[in-house]
PDB file of C-alpha atoms in Angstrom:
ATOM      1  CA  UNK A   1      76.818 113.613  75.311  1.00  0.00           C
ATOM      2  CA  UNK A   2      78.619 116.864  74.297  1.00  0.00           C
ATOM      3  CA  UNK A   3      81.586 118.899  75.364  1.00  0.00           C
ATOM      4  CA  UNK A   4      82.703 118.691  78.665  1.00  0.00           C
ATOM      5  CA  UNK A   5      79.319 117.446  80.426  1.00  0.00           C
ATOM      6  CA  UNK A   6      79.843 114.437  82.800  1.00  0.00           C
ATOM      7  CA  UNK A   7      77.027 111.786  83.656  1.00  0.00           C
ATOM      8  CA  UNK A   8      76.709 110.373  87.476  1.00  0.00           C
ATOM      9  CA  UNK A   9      74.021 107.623  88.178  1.00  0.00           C
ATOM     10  CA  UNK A  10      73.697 105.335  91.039  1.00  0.00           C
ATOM     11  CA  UNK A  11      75.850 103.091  89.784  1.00  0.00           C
ATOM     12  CA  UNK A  12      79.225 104.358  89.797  1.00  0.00           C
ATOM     13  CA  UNK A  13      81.290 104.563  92.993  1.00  0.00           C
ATOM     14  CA  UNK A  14      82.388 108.617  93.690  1.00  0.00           C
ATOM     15  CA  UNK A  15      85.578 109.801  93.754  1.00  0.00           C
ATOM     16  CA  UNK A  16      86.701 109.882  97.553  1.00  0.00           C
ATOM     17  CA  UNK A  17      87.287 113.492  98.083  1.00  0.00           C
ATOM     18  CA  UNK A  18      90.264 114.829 100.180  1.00  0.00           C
ATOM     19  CA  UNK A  19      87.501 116.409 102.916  1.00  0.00           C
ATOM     20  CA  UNK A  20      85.762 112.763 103.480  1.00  0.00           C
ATOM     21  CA  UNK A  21      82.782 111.529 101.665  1.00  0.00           C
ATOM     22  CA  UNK A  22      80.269 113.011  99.272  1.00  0.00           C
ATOM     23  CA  UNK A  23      76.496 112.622 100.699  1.00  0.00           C
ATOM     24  CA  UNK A  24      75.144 113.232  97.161  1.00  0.00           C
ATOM     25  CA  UNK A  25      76.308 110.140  95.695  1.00  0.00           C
ATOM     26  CA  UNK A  26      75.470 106.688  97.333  1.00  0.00           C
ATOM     27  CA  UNK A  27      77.507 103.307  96.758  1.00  0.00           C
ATOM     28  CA  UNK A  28      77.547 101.554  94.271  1.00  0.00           C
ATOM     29  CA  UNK A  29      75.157  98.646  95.131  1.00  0.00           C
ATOM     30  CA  UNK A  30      76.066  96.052  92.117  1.00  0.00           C
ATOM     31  CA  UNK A  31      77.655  93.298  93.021  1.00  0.00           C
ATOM     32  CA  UNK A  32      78.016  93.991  97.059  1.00  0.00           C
ATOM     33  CA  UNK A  33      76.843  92.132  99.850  1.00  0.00           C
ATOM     34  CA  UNK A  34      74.475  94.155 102.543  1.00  0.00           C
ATOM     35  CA  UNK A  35      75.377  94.004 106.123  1.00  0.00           C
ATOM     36  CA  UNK A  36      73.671  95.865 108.805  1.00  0.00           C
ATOM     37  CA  UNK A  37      76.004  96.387 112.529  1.00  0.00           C
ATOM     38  CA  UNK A  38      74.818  98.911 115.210  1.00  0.00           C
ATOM     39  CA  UNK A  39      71.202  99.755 112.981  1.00  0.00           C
ATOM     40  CA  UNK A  40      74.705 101.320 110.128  1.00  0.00           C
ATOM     41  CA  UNK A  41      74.826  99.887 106.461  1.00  0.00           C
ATOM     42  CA  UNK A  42      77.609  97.797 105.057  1.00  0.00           C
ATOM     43  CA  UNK A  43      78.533  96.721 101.893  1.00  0.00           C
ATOM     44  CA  UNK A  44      81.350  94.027 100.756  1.00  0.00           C
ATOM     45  CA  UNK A  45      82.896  92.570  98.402  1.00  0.00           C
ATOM     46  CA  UNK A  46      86.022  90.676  97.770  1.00  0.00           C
ATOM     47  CA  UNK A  47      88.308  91.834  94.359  1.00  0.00           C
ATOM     48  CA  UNK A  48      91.667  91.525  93.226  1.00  0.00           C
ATOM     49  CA  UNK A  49      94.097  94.928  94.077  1.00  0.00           C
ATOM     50  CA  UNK A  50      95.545  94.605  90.443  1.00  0.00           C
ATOM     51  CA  UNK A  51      97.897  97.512  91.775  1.00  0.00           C
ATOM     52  CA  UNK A  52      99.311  94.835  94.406  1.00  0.00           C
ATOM     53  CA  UNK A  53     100.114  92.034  92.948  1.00  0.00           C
ATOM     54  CA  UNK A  54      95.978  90.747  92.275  1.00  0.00           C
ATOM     55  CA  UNK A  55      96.563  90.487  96.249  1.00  0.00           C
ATOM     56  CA  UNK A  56      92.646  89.459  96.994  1.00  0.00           C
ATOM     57  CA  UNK A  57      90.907  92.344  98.879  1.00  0.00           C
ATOM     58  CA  UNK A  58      87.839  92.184 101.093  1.00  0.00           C
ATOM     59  CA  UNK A  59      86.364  95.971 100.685  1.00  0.00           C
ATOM     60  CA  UNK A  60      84.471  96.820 103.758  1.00  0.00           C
ATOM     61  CA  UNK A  61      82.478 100.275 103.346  1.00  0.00           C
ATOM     62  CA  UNK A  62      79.514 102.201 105.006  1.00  0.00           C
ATOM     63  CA  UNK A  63      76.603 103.444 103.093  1.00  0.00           C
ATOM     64  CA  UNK A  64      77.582 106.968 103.984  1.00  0.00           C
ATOM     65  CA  UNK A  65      81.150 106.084 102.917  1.00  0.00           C
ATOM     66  CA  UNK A  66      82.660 107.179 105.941  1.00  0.00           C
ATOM     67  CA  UNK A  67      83.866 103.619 106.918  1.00  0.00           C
ATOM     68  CA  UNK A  68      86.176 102.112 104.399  1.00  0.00           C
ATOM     69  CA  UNK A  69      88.861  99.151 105.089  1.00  0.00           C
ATOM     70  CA  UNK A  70      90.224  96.661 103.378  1.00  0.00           C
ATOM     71  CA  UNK A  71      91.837  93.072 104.173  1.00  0.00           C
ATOM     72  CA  UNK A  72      93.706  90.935 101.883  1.00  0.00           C
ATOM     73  CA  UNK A  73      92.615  87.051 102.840  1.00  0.00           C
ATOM     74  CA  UNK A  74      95.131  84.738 103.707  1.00  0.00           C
ATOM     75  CA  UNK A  75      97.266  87.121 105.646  1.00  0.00           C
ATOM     76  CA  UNK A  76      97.956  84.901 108.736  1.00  0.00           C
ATOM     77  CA  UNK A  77      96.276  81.525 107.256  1.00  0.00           C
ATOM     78  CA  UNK A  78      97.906  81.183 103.572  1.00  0.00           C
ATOM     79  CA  UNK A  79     101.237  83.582 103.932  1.00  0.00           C
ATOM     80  CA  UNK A  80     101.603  83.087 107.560  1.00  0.00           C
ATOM     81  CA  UNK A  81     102.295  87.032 108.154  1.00  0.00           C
ATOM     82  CA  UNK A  82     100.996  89.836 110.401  1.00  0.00           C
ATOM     83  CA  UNK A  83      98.031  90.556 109.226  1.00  0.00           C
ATOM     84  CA  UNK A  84      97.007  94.068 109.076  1.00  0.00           C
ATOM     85  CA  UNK A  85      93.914  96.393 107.242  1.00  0.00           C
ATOM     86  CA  UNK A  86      93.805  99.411 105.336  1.00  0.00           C
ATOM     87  CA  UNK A  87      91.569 102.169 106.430  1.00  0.00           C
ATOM     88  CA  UNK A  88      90.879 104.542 103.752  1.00  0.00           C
ATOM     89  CA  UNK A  89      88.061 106.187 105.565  1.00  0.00           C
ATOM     90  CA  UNK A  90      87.888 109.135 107.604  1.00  0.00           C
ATOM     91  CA  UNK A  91      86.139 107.164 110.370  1.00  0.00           C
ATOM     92  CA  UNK A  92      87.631 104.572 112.334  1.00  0.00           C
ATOM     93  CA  UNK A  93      87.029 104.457 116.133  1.00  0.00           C
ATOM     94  CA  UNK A  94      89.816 104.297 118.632  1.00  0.00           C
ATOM     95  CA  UNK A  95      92.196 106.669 116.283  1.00  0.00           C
ATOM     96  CA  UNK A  96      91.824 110.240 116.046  1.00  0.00           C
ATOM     97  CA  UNK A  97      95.153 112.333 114.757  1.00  0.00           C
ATOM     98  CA  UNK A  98      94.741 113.825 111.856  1.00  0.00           C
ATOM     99  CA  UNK A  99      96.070 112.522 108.592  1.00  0.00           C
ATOM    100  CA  UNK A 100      95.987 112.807 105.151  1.00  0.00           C
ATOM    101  CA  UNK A 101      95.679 109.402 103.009  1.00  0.00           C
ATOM    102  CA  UNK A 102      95.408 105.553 103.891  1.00  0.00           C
ATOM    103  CA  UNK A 103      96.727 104.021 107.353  1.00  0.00           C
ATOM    104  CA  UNK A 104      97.560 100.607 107.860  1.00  0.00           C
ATOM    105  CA  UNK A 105      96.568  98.945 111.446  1.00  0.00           C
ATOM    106  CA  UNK A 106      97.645  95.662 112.773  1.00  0.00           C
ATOM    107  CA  UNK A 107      94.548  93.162 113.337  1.00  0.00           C
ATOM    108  CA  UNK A 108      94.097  90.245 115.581  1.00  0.00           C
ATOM    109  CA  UNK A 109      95.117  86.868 113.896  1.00  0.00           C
ATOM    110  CA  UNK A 110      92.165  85.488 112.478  1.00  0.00           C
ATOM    111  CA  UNK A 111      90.854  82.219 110.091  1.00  0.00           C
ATOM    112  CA  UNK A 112      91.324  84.293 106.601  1.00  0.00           C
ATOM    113  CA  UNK A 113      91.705  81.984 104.269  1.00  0.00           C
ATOM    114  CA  UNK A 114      88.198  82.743 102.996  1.00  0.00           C
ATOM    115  CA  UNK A 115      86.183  85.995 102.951  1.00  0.00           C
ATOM    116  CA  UNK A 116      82.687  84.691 104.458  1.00  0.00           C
ATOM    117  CA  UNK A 117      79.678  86.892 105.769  1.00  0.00           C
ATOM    118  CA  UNK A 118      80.946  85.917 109.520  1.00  0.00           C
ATOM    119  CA  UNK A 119      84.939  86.978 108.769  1.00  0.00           C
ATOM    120  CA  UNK A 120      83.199  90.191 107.545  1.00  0.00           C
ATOM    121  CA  UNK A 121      81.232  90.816 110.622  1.00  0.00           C
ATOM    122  CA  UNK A 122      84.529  90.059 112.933  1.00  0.00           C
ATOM    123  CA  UNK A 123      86.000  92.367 111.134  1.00  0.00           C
ATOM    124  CA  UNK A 124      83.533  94.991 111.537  1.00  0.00           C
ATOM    125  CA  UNK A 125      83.063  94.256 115.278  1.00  0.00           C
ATOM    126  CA  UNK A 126      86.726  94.455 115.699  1.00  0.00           C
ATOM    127  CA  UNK A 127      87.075  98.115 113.872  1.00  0.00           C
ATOM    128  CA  UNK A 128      84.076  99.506 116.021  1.00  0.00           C
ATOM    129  CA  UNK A 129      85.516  97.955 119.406  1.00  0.00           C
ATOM    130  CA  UNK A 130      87.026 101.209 121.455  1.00  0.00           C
ATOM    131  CA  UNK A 131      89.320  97.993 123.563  1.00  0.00           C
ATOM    132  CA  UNK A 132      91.202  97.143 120.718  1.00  0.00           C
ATOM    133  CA  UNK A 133      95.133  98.167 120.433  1.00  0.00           C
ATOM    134  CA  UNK A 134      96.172 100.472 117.677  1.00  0.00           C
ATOM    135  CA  UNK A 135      99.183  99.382 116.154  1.00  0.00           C
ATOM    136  CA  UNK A 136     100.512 101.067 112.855  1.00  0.00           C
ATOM    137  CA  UNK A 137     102.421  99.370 110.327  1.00  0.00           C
ATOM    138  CA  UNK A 138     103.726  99.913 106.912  1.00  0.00           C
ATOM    139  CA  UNK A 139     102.177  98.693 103.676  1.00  0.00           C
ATOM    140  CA  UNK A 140     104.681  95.512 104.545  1.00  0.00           C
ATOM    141  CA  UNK A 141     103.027  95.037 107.850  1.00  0.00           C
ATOM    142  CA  UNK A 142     106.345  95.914 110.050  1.00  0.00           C
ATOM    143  CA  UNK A 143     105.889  98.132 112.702  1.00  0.00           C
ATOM    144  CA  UNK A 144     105.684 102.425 111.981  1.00  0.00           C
TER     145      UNK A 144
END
């Protein structure tokens, strides 16, 4: 490769752009789990945030990228705090004012000690329920 040309393949995760997704460039399918909710594609998969501390993250997004959260594990089982999740997407029902950059949200208090398959789909169920209380809290969990 010369000069200033870049390569994109399949495998590399996009850049999220400011305006949302990008539908020319799918995710990254190495080393995700598949999960199908409501006939919409989900992939997961649980890595340290080397930027927080190696905090573990479970990465929750949707195959067109407009769905993206993530939950550190142990929140309320191991640290015994208020667990909350980051939404990075532009999609996330019950929440509509405009905003530039991440948003945290209080969750419910659930068993998080491990990032299984079922925690993922309780998770999932819980961020497309339009009953669910939207509380916003800092990237310390207290209340905005």
């Amino acid at each position: 490769m010369t000069g200033n040309a870049a390569v994109i393949n399949d495998d590399a995760l996009s850049i999220k752009s400011t305006e949302g997704s990008n539908p020319l460039l799918a995710v990254s399918k190495q080393y995700k789990r598949k999960f199908v909710y409501q006939d919409i594609v989900f992939y997961w998969y649980v890595n340290p945030d080397y930027d927080d501390e190696g905090k573990i993250n479970v990465h929750i997004l949707s195959n067109d990228k407009k769905f993206i959260v993530a939950y550190e594990i142990g929140q309320a089982s191991i640290h015994k705090k208020n667990p909350f999740l980051v939404v990075m997407g532009n999609e996330f029902i019950g929440y509509s004012e405009k905003r530039t950059g991440y948003f945290r949200v209080r969750t419910p208090i659930w068993h998080d000690a491990v990032a299984t398959p079922s925690f993922v789909k309780t998770i999932i169920e819980w961020c497309f329920s339009d009953k669910k209380e939207i509380v916003l809290v800092n990237w310390m969990g207290e209340l905005v």
